[in-house]
PDB file of C-alpha atoms in Angstrom:
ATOM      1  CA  UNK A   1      44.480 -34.753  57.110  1.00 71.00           C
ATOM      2  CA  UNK A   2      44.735 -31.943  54.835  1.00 76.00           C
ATOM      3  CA  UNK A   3      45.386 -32.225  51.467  1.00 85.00           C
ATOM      4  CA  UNK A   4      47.541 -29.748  49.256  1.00 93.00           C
ATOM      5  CA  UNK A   5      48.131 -30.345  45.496  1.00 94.00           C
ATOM      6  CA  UNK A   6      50.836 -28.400  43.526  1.00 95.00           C
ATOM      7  CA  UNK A   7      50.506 -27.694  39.809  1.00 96.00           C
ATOM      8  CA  UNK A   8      52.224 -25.587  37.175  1.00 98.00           C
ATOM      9  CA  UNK A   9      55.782 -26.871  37.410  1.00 97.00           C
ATOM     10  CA  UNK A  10      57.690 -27.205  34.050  1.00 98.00           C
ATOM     11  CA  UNK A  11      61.124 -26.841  32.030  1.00 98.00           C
ATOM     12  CA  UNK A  12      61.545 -22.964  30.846  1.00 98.00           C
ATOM     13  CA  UNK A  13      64.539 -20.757  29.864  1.00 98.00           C
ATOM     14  CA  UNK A  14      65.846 -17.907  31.521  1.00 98.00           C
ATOM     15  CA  UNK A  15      64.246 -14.939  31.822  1.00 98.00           C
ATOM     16  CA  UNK A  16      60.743 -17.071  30.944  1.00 98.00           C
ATOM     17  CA  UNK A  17      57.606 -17.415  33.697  1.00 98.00           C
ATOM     18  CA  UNK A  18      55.824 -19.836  35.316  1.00 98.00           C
ATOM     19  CA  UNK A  19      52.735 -19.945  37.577  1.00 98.00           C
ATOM     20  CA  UNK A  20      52.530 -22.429  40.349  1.00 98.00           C
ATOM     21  CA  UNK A  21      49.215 -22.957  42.118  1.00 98.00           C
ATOM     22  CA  UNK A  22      48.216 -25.356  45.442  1.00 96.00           C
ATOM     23  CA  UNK A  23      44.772 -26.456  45.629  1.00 95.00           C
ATOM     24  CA  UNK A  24      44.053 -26.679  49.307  1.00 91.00           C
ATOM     25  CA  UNK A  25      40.314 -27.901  49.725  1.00 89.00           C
ATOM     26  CA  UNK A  26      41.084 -28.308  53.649  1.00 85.00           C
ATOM     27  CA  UNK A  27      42.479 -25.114  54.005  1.00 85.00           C
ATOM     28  CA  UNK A  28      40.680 -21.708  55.406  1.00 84.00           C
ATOM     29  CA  UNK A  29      43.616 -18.910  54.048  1.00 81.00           C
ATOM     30  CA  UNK A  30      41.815 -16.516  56.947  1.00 80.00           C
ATOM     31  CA  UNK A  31      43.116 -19.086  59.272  1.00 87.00           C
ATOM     32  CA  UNK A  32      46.198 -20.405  58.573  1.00 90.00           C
ATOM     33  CA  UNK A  33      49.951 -18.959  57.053  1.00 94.00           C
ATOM     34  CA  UNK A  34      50.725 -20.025  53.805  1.00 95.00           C
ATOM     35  CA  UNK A  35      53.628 -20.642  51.975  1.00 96.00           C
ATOM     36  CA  UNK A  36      56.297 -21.714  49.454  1.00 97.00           C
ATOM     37  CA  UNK A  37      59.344 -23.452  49.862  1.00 97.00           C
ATOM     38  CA  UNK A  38      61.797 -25.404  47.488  1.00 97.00           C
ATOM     39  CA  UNK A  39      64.728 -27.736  47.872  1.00 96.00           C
ATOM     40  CA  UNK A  40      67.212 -28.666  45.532  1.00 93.00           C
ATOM     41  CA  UNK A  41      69.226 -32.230  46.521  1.00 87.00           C
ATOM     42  CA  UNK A  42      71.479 -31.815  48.917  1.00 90.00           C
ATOM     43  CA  UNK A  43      71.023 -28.254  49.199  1.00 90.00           C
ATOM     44  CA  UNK A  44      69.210 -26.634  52.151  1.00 88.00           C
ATOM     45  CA  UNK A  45      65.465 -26.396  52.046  1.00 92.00           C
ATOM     46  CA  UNK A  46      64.863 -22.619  51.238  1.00 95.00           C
ATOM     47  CA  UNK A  47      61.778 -20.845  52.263  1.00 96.00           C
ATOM     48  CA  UNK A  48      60.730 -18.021  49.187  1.00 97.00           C
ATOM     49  CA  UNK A  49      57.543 -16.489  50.402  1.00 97.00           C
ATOM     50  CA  UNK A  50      54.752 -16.720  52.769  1.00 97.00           C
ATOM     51  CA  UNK A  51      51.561 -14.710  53.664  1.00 95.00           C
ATOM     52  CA  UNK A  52      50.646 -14.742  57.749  1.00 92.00           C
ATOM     53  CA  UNK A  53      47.077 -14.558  58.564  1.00 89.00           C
ATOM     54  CA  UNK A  54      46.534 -11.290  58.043  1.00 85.00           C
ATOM     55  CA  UNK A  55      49.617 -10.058  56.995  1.00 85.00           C
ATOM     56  CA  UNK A  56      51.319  -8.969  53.920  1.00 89.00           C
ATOM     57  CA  UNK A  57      53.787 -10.824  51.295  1.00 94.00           C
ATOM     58  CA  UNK A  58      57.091 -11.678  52.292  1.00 96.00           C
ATOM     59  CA  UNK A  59      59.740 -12.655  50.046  1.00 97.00           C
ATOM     60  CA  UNK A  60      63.188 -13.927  50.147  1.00 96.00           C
ATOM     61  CA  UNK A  61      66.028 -11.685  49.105  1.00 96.00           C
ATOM     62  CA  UNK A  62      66.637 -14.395  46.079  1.00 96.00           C
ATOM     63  CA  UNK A  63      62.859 -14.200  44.582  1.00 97.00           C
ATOM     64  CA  UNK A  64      62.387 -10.551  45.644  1.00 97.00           C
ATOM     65  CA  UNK A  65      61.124  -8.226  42.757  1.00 98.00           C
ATOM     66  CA  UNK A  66      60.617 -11.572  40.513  1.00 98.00           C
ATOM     67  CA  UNK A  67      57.968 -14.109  42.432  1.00 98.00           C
ATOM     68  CA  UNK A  68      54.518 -13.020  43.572  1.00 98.00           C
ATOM     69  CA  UNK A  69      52.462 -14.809  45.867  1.00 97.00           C
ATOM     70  CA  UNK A  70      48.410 -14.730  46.058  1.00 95.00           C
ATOM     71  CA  UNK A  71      45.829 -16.466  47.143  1.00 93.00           C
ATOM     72  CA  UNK A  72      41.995 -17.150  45.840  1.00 92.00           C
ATOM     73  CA  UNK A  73      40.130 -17.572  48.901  1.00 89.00           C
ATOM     74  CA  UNK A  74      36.784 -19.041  46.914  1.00 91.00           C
ATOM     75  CA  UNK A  75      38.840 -20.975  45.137  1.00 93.00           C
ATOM     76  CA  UNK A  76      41.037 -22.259  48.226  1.00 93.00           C
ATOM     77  CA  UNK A  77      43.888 -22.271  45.910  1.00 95.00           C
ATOM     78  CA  UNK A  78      47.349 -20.259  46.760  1.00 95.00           C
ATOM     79  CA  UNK A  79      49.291 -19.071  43.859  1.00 97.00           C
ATOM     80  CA  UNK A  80      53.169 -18.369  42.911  1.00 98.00           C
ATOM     81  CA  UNK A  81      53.687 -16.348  39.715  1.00 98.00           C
ATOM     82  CA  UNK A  82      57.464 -16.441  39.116  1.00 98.00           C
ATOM     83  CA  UNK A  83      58.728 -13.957  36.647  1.00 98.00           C
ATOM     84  CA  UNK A  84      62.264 -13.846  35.180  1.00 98.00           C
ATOM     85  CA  UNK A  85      63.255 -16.923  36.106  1.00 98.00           C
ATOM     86  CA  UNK A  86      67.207 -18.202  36.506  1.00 98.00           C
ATOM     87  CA  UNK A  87      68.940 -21.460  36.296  1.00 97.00           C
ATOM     88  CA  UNK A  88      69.595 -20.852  40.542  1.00 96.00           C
ATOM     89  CA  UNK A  89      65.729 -21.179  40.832  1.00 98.00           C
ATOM     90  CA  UNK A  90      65.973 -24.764  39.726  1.00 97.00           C
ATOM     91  CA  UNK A  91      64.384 -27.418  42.120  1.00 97.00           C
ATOM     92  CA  UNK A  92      61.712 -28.819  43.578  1.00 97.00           C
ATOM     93  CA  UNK A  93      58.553 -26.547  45.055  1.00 97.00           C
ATOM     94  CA  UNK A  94      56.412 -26.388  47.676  1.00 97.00           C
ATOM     95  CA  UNK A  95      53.485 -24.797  49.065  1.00 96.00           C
ATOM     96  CA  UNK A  96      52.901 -25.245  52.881  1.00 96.00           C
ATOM     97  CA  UNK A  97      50.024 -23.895  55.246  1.00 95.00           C
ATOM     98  CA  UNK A  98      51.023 -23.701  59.208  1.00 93.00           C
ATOM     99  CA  UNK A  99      49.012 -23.227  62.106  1.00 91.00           C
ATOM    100  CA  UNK A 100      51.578 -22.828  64.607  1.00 92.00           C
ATOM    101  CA  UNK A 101      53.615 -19.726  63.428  1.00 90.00           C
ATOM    102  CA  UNK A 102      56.303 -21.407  61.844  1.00 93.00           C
ATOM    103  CA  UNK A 103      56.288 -18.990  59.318  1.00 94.00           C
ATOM    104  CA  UNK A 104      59.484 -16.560  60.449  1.00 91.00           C
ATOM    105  CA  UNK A 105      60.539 -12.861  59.337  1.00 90.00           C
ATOM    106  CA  UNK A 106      63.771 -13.304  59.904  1.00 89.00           C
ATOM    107  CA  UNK A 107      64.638 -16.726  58.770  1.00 89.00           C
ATOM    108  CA  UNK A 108      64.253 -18.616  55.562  1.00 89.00           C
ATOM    109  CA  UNK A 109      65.101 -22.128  56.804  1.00 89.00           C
ATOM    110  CA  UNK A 110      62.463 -24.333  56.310  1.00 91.00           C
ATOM    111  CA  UNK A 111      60.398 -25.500  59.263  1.00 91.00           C
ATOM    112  CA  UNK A 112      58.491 -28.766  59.533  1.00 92.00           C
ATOM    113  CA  UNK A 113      54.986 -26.960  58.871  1.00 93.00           C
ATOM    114  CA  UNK A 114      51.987 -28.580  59.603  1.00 92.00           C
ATOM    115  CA  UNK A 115      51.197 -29.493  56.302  1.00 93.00           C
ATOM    116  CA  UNK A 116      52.564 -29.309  52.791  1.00 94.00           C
ATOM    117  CA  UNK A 117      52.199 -30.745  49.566  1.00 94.00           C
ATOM    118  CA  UNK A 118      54.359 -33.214  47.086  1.00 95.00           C
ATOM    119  CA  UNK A 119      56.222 -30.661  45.128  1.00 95.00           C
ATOM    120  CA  UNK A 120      56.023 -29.744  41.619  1.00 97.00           C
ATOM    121  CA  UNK A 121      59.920 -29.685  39.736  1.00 97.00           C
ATOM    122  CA  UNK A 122      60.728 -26.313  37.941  1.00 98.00           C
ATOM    123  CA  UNK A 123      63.767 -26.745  35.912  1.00 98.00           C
ATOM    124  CA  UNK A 124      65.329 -23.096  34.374  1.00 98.00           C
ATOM    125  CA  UNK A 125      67.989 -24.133  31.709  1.00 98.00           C
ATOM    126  CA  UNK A 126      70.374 -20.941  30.883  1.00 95.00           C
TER     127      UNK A 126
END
């Protein structure tokens, strides 16, 4: 069973930063897509960004030009540096790897990937 481990979630204004990472000991990023997701309660999960094996960064239209997502291969930890943050990017996060192509260009609904982590809250007050 792999294990991923989110960090780096806090309370911040608007327009302030944050920097998520997901240690993934299990995880070989040359072999497996990699992602973020979040859900808010009783909203619909939202996917933000994932890397394919490789591939490039995608983003969502709603993080696009703020979030960046990276990876540290000897570190087997993936990373989400979110700039300019809003109260809309409120809720709960999550990093994800898939083996079976879940990962999807042209939708942003979650999928049940093969493994994720427990979520780390980011709360953006206005």
């Amino acid at each position: 069973e792999l294990q991923l481990v989110e960090s780096g979630g806090g309370a911040v204004q608007a327009g302030g930063s944050l920097r998520l990472s997901c240690v993934a000991p299990g995880v070989t990023f040359e072999q497996a897509d990699v992602g973020w997701y979040r859900q808010v309660p009783g909203n619909a999960c939202e996917l933000i960004s994932f890397v394919k094996i490789g591939g490039t960064d995608v983003y969502s239209d709603a993080v696009k030009g703020r979030f960046i997502i990276s990876l540290d291969n000897d570190k087997k930890t993936l990373y989400l540096q979110m700039n300019n943050l809003k109260p809309e990017d409120t809720a709960v996060y999550y990093c994800a790897t898939d083996f079976e192509d879940r990962f999807d260009y042209n939708d942003f609904t979650c999928a049940e990937y093969n493994y994720r982590g427990q979520g780390t809250q980011v709360t953006v007050s206005s």
